Tab-separated table of C-alpha atoms and ligand atoms in Angstrom:
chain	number	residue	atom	x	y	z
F	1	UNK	CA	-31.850	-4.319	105.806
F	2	UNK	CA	-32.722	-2.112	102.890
F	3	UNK	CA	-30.196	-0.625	100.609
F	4	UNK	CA	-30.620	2.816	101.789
F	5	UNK	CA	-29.574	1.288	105.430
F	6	UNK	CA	-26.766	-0.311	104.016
F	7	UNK	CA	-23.549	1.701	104.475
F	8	UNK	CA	-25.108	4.020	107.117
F	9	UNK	CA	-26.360	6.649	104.963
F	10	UNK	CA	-28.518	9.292	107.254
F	11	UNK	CA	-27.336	7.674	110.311
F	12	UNK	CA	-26.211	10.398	112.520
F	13	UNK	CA	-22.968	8.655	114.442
F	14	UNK	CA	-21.700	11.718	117.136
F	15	UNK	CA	-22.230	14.829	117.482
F	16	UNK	CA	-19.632	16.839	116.196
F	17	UNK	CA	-18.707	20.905	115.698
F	18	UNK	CA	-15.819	20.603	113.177
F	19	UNK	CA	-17.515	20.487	109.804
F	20	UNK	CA	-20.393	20.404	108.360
F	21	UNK	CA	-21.833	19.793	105.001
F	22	UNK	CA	-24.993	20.518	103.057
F	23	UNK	CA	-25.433	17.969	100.460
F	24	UNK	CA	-28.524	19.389	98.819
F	25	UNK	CA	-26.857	22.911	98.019
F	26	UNK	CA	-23.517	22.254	97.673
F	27	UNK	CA	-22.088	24.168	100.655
F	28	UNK	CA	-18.919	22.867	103.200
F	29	UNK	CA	-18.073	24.912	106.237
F	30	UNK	CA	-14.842	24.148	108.610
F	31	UNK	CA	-16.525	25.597	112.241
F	32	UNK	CA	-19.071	27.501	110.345
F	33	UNK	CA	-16.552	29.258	107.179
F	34	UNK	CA	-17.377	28.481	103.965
F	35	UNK	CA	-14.916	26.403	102.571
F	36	UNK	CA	-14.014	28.880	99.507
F	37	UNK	CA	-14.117	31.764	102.001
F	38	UNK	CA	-11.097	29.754	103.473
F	39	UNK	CA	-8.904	29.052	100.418
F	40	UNK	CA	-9.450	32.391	99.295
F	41	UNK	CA	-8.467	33.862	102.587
F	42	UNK	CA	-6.372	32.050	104.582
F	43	UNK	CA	-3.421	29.770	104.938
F	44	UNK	CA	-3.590	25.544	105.435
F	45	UNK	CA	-1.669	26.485	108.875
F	46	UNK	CA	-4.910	29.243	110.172
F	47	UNK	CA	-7.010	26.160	108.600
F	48	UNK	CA	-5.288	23.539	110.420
F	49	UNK	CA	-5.635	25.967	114.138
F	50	UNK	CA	-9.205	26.427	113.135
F	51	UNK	CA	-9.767	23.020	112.861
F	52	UNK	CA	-7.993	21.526	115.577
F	53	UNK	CA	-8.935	24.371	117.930
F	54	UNK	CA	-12.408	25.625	116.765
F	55	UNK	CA	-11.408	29.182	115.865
F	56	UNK	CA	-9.163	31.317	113.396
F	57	UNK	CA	-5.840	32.658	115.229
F	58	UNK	CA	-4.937	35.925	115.564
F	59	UNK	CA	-1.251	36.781	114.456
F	60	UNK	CA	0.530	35.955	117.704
F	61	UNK	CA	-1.555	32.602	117.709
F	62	UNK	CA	-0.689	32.316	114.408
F	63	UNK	CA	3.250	33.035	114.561
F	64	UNK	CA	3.350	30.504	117.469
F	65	UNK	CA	1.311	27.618	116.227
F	66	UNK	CA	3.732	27.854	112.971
F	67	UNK	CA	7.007	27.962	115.272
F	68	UNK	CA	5.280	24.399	116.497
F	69	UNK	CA	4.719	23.006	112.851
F	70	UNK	CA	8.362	24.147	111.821
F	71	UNK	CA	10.022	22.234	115.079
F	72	UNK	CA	8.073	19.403	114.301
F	73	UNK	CA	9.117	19.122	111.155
F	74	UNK	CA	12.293	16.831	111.607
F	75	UNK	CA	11.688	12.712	112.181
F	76	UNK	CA	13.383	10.895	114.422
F	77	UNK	CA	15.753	8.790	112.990
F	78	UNK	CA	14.260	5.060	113.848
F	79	UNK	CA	11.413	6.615	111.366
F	80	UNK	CA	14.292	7.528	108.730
F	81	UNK	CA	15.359	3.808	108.775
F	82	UNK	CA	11.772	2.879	108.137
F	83	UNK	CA	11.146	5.134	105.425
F	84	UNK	CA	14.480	4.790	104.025
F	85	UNK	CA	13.809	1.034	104.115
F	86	UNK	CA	10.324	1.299	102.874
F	87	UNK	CA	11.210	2.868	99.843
F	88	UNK	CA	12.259	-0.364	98.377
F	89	UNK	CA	9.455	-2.131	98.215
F	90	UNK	CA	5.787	-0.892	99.390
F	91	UNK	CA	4.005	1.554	97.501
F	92	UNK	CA	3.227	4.748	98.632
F	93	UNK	CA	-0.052	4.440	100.621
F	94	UNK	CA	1.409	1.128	102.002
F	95	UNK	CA	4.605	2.919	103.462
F	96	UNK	CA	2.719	6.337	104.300
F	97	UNK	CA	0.477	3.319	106.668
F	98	UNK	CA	3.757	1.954	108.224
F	99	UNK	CA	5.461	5.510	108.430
F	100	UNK	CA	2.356	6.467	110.930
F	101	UNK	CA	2.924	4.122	112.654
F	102	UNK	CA	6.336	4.011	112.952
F	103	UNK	CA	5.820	7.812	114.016
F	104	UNK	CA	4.413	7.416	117.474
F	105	UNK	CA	7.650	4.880	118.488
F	106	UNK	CA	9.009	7.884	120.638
F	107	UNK	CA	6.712	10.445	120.539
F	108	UNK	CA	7.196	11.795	123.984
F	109	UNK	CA	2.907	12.244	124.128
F	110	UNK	CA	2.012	8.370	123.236
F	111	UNK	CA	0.546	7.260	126.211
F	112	UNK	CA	-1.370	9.704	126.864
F	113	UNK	CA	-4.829	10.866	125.370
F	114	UNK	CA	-5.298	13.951	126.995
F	115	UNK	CA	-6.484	17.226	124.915
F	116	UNK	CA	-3.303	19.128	124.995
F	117	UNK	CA	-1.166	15.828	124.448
F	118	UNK	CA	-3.200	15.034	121.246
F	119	UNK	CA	-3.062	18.941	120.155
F	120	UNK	CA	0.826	18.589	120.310
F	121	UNK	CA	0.703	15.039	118.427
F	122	UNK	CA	-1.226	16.582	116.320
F	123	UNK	CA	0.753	19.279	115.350
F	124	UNK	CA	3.601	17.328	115.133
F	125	UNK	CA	1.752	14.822	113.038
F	126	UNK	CA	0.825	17.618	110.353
F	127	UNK	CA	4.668	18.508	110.120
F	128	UNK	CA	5.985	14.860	110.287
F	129	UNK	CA	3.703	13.346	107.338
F	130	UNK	CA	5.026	15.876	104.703
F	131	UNK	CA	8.504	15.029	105.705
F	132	UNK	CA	8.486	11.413	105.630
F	133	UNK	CA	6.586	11.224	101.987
F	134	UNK	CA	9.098	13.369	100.563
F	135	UNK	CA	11.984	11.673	101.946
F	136	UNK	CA	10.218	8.555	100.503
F	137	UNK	CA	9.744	9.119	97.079
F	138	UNK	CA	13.496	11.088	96.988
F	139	UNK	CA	14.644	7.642	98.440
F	140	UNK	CA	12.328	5.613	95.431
F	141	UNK	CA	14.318	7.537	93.175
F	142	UNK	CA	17.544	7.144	94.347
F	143	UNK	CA	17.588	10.702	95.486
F	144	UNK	CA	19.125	12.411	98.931
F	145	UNK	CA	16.528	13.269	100.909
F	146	UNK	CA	15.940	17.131	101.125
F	147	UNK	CA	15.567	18.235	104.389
F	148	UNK	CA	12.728	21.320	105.653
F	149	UNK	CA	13.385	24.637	105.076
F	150	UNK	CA	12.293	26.902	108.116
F	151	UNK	CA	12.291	29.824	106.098
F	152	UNK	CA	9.018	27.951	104.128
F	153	UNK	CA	5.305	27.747	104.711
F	154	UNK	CA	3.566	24.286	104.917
F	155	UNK	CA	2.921	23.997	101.169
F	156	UNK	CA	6.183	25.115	100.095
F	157	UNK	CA	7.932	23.611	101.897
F	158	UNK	CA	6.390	19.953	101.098
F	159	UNK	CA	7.039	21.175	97.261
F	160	UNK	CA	10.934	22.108	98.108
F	161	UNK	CA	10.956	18.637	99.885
F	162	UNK	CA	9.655	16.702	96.956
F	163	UNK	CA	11.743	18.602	94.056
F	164	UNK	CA	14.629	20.116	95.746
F	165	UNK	CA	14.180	23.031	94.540
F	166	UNK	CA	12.685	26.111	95.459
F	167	UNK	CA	8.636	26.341	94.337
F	168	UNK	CA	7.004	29.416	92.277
F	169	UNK	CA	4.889	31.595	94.633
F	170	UNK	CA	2.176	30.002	92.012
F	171	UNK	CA	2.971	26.538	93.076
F	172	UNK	CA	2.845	27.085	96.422
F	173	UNK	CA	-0.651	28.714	96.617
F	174	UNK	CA	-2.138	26.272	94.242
F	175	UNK	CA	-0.977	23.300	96.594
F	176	UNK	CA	-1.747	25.450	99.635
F	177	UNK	CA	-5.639	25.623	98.305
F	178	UNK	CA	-5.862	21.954	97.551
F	179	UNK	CA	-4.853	21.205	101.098
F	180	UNK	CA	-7.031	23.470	102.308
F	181	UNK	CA	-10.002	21.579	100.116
F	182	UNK	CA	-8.691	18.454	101.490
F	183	UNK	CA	-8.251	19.172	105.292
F	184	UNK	CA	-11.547	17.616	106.523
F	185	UNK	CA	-14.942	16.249	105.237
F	186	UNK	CA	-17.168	15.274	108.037
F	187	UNK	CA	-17.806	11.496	108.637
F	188	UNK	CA	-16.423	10.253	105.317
F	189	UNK	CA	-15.586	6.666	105.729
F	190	UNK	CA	-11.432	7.091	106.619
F	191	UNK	CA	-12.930	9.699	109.466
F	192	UNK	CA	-15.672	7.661	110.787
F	193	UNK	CA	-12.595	4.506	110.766
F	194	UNK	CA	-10.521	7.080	112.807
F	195	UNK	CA	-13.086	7.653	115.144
F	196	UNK	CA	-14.257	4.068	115.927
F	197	UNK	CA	-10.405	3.316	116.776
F	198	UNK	CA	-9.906	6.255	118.737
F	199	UNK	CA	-12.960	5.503	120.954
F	200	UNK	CA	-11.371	2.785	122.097
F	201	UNK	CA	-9.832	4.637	123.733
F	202	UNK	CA	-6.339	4.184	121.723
F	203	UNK	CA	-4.038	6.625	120.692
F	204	UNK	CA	-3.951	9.328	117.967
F	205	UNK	CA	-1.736	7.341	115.750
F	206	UNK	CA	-3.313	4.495	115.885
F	207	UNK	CA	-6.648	5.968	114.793
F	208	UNK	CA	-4.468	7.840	112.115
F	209	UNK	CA	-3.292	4.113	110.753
F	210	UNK	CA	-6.735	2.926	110.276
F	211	UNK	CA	-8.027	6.275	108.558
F	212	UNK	CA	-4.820	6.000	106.176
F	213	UNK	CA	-5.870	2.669	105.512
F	214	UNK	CA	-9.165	3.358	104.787
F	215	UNK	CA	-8.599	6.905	102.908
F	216	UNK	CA	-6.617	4.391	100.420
F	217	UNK	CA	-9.268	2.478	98.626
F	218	UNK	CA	-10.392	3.576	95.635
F	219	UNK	CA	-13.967	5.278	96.649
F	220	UNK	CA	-12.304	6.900	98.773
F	221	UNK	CA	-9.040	8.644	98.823
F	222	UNK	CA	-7.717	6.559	95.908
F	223	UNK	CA	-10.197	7.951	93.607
F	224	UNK	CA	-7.553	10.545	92.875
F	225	UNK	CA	-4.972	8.037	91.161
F	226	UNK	CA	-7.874	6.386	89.484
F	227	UNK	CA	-9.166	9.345	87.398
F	228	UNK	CA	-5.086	10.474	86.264
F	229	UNK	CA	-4.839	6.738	85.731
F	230	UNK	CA	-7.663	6.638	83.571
F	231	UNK	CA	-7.128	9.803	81.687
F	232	UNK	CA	-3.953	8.574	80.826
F	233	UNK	CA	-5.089	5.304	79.553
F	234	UNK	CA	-7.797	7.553	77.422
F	235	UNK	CA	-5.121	9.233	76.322
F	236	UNK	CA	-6.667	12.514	74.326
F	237	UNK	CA	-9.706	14.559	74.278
F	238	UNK	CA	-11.246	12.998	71.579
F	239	UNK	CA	-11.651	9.296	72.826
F	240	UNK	CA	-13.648	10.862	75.775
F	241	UNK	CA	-16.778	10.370	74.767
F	242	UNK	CA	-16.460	7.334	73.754
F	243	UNK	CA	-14.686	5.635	76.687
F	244	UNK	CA	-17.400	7.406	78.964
F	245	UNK	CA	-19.758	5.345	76.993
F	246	UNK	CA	-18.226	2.235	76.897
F	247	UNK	CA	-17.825	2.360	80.465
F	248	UNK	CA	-21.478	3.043	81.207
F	249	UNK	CA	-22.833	0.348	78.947
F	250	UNK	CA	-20.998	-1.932	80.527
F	251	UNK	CA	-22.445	-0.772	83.963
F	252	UNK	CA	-18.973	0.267	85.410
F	253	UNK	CA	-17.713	2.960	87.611
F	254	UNK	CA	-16.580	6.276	86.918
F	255	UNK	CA	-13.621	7.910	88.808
F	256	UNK	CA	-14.387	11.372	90.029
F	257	UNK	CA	-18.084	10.828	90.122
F	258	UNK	CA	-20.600	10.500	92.670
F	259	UNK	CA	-21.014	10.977	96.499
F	260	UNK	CA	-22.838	9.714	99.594
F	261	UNK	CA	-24.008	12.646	100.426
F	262	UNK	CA	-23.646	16.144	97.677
F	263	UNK	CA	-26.947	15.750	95.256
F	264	UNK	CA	-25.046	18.721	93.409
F	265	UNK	CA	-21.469	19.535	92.600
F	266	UNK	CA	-19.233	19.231	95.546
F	267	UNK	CA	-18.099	22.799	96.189
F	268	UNK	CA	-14.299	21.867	96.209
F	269	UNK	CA	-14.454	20.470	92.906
F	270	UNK	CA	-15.855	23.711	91.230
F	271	UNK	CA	-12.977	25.897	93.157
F	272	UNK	CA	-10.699	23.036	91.472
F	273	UNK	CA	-11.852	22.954	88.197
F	274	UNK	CA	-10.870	27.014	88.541
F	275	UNK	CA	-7.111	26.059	89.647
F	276	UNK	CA	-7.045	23.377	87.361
F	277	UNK	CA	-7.907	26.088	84.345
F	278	UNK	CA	-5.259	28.341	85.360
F	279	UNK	CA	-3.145	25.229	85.757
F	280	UNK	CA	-2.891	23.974	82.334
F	281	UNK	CA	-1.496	27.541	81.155
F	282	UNK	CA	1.861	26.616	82.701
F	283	UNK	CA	1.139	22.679	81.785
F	284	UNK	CA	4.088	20.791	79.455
F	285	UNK	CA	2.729	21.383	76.041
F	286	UNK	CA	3.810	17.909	74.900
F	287	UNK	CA	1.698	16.297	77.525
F	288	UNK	CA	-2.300	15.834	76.037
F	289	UNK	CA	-4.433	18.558	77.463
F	290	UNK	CA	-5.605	16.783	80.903
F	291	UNK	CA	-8.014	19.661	81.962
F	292	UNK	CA	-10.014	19.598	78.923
F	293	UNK	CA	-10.082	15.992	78.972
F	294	UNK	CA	-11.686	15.984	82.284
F	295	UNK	CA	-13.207	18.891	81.837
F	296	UNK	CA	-14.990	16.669	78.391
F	297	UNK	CA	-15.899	13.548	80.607
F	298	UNK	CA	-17.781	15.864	83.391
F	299	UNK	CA	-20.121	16.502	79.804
F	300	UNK	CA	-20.430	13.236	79.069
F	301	UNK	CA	-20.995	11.922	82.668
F	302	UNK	CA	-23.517	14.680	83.135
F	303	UNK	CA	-24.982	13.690	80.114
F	304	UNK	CA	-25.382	10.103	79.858
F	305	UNK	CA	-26.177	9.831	84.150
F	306	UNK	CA	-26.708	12.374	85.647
F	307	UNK	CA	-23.947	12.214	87.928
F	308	UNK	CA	-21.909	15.646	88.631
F	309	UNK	CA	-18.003	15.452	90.001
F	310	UNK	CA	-16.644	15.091	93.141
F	311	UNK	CA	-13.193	16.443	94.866
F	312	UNK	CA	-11.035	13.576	93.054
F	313	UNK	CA	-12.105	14.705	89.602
F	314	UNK	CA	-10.429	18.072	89.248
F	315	UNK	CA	-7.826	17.485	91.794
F	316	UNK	CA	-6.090	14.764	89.811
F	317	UNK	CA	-4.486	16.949	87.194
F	318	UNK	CA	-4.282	19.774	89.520
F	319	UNK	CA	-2.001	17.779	91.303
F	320	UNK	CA	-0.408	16.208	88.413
F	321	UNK	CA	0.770	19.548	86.928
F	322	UNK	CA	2.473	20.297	89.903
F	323	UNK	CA	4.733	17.349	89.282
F	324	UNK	CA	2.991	14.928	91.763
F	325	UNK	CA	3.145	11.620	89.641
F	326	UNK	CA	-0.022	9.232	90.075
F	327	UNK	CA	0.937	6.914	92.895
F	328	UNK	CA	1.614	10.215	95.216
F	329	UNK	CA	-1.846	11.993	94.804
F	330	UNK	CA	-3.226	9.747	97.294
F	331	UNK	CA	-0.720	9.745	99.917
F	332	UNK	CA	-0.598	13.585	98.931
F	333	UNK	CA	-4.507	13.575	100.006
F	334	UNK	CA	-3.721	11.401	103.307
F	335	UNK	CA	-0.942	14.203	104.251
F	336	UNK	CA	-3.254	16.936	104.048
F	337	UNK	CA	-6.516	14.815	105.787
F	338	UNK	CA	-4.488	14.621	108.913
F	339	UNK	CA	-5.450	17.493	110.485
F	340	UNK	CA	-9.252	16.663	110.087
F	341	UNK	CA	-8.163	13.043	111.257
F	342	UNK	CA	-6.806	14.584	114.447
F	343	UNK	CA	-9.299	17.169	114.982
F	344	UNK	CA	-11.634	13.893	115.023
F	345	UNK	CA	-9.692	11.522	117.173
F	346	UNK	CA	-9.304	15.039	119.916
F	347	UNK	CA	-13.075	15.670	119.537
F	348	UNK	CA	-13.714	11.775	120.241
F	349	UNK	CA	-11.896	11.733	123.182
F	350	UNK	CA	-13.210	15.291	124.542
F	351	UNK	CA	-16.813	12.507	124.726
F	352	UNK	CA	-15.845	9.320	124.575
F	353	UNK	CA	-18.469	6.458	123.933
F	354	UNK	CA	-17.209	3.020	122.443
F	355	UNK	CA	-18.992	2.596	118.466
F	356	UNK	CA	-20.534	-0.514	118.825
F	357	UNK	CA	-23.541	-0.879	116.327
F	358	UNK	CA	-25.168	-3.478	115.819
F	359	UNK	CA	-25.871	-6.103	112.596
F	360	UNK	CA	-28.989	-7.439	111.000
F	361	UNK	CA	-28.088	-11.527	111.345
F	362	UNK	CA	-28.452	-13.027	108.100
F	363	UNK	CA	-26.795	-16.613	108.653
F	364	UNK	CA	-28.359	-19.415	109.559
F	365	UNK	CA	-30.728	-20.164	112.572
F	366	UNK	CA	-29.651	-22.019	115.738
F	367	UNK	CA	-28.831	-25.331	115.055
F	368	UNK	CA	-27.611	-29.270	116.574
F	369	UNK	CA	-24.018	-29.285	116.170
F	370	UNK	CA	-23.737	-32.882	114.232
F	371	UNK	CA	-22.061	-35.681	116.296
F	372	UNK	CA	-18.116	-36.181	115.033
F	373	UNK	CA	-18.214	-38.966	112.720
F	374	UNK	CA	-20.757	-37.358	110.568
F	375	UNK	CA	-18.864	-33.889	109.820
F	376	UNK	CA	-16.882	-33.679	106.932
X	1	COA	C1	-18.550	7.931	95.898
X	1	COA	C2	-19.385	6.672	95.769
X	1	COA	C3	-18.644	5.508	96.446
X	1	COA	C4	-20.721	6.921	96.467
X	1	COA	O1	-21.377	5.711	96.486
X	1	COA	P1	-22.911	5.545	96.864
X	1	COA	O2	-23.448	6.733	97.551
X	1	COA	O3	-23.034	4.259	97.557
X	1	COA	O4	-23.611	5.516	95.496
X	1	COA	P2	-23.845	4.211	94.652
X	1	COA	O5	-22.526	3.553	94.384
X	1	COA	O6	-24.881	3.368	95.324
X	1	COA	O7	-24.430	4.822	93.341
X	1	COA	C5	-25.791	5.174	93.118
X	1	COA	C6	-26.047	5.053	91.628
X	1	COA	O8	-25.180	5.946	90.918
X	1	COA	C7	-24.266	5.199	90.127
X	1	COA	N1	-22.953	5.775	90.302
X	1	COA	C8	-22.467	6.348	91.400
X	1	COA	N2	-21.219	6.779	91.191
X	1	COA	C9	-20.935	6.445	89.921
X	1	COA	C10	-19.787	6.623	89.131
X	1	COA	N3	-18.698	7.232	89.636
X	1	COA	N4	-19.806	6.186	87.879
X	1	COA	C11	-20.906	5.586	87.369
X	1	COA	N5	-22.020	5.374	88.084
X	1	COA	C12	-22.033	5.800	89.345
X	1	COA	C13	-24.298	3.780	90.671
X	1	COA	O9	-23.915	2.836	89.712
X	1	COA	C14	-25.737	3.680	91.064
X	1	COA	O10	-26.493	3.529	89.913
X	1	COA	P3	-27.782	2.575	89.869
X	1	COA	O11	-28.728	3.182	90.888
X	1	COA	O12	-28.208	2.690	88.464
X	1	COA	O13	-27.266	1.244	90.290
X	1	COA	C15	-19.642	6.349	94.281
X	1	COA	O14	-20.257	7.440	93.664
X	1	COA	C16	-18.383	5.951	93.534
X	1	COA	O15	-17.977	4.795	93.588
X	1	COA	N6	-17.735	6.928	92.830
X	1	COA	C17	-16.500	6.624	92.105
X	1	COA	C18	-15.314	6.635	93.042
X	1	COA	C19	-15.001	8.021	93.534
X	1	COA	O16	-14.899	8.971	92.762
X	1	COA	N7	-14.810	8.157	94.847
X	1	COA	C20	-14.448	9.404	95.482
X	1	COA	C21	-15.546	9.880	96.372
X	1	COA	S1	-15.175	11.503	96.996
């Protein structure tokens, strides 16, 4: 096979109306809006209706689709003991796998994989995540878990959970926009892993697993940790350059850079790189200057290869000034990607057909199988 047919690039897998993307000019639309139309506009709850049900709510839509999200809000408490538990020992994206999971033990919609059963798991899904991450990393830290405040939006809310105390209206928006930017990307590889499990025709959750699972390697998802990671190990503005160079010379990856399918600057990243200015303003000024760090390696990438930024790039110190230490921004990415996730698994069962591609066999031809005394 040739390397352009390796990974599936240009294959068209399913149809599909959720999102769309146009690689060669930037642009990503959620059901036809323009993805910076959205985050300047709306809230992550009208994004997560629009992309679960294929249109914008009105305000009575909207009131009643946020009562949902607020009563879903608590866990059960078998999923308490497993977070509670998991705290001790698995790292984030490791318990956020097993706290999915553990998730659909009693939901009251498991068995089934009818539309309005996986639009309620859904929904429940987008409130549960939030919850059990926070209560996670309060647990990690020896903390009481804080529980969620009905009187708080989705973003807030997730903010009041994590720090136990009440978020700046600031705060709130900027997290609100990054979930927005996060909420769906067509068939990125976590999605298309979501959809091949739900079209076996297994449940939401278990679809949900798998994408979690694949949303947390590092071209993926993890890219996120990688880049604060890294511009921590750089450490100021001035070693940039030179670690960019080192880097490429020695024919390695960098964080942040690159994608399967934008030839240009992915659209989220230059709406990020905006936050992430505004950001730093209200950053700790004993803490090196993260935004012009990264904003000195896009330069030098640029420079040196060509290659322009992608989501992860930007969104690591965005979400880093807002007090999200490294090992959350991924499971902080997988929080916010289950609504697209969903929206997936509900469109894949709407028309169901297993994925079962096919391989180009490379091993070797048919063969005697040697008589026993001669094998090893
Ligand atoms: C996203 C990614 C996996 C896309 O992969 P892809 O479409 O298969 O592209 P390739 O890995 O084949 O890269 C094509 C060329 O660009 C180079 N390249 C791509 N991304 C690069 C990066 N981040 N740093 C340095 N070089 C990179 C490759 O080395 C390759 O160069 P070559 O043709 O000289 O060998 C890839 O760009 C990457 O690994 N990026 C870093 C991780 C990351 O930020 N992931 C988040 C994605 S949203």
């Amino acid at each position: 096979m040739s390397e352009n047919d390796k990974g599936l690039r240009g294959v068209v897998a399913v149809d599909s109306g959720i999102t769309s993307i146009d690689g060669e000019r930037g642009i990503l639309r959620y059901r036809g809006y323009d993805v910076g139309e959205l985050v300047e506009n709306c809230c992550f709850e009208e994004v997560c209706y629009l992309l679960l049900r294929g249109d914008l709510p009105n305000p009575e839509e909207l009131a009643s689709f946020k009562e949902e999200l607020l009563i879903a809000r608590t866990i059960p408490t078998e999923v308490e003991a497993v977070v509670d538990d998991s705290a001790h020992y698995a790292r984030p994206m490791e318990a956020m796998r097993s706290m999915c999971s553990a998730l659909s033990f009693s939901d009251p919609d498991k068995a089934s994989n009818e539309y309005d059963a996986n639009l309620r798991k859904a929904t429940r899904l987008i409130s549960q995540v939030p919850t059990v991450m926070a209560r996670y990393r309060r647990r990690y830290y020896g903390l009481e878990p804080v529980y969620p405040d009905p009187e708080l939006d989705y973003a807030a809310n997730f903010l009041w959970m994590l720090r136990g105390e009440l978020p700046s209206e600031e705060d709130a928006k900027v997290l609100d926009s990054v979930s927005i930017m996060h909420a769906d990307h067509e068939m990125n590889a976590s999605t298309f892993a979501a959809r091949v499990i739900a079209a076996t025709c297994t449940d939401m959750h278990s679809a949900i697993v798998g994408a979690i699972a694949a949303l947390k390697g590092p071209l993926h998802g993890g890219a996120n940790e990688w880049v604060m990671a890294t511009l921590k190990r750089i450490g100021s503005e001035e070693k940039v350059d030179a670690w960019v160079d080192d880097m490429l010379d020695r024919g390695r990856k960098i964080p942040g850079f690159g994608h399967a399918i934008y030839k240009v600057t992915d659209p989220r990243a230059i709406i990020l790189k905006e936050i992430g200015r505004k950001a730093f303003d209200r950053a700790n000024p004993n803490e090196p200057n993260w935004f012009a760090m990264t904003e000195r390696m896009e330069r030098r990438v640029f420079e040196r290869k060509g290659l322009v930024p992608n989501v992860d790039l930007y969104s690591a110190s965005v979400l880093y000034y807002l007090g999200f230490p490294i090992d959350l921004l991924t499971a902080l990415f997988a929080a916010n990607r289950v609504v697209g996730w969903s929206a997936h698994v509900i469109e894949q069962h709407l028309d169901n057909r297993i994925i079962r591609p096919t391989i180009n066999y490379t091993g070797p031809p048919a063969r005697e199988l040697p008589v026993s005394q001669e094998r090893a």
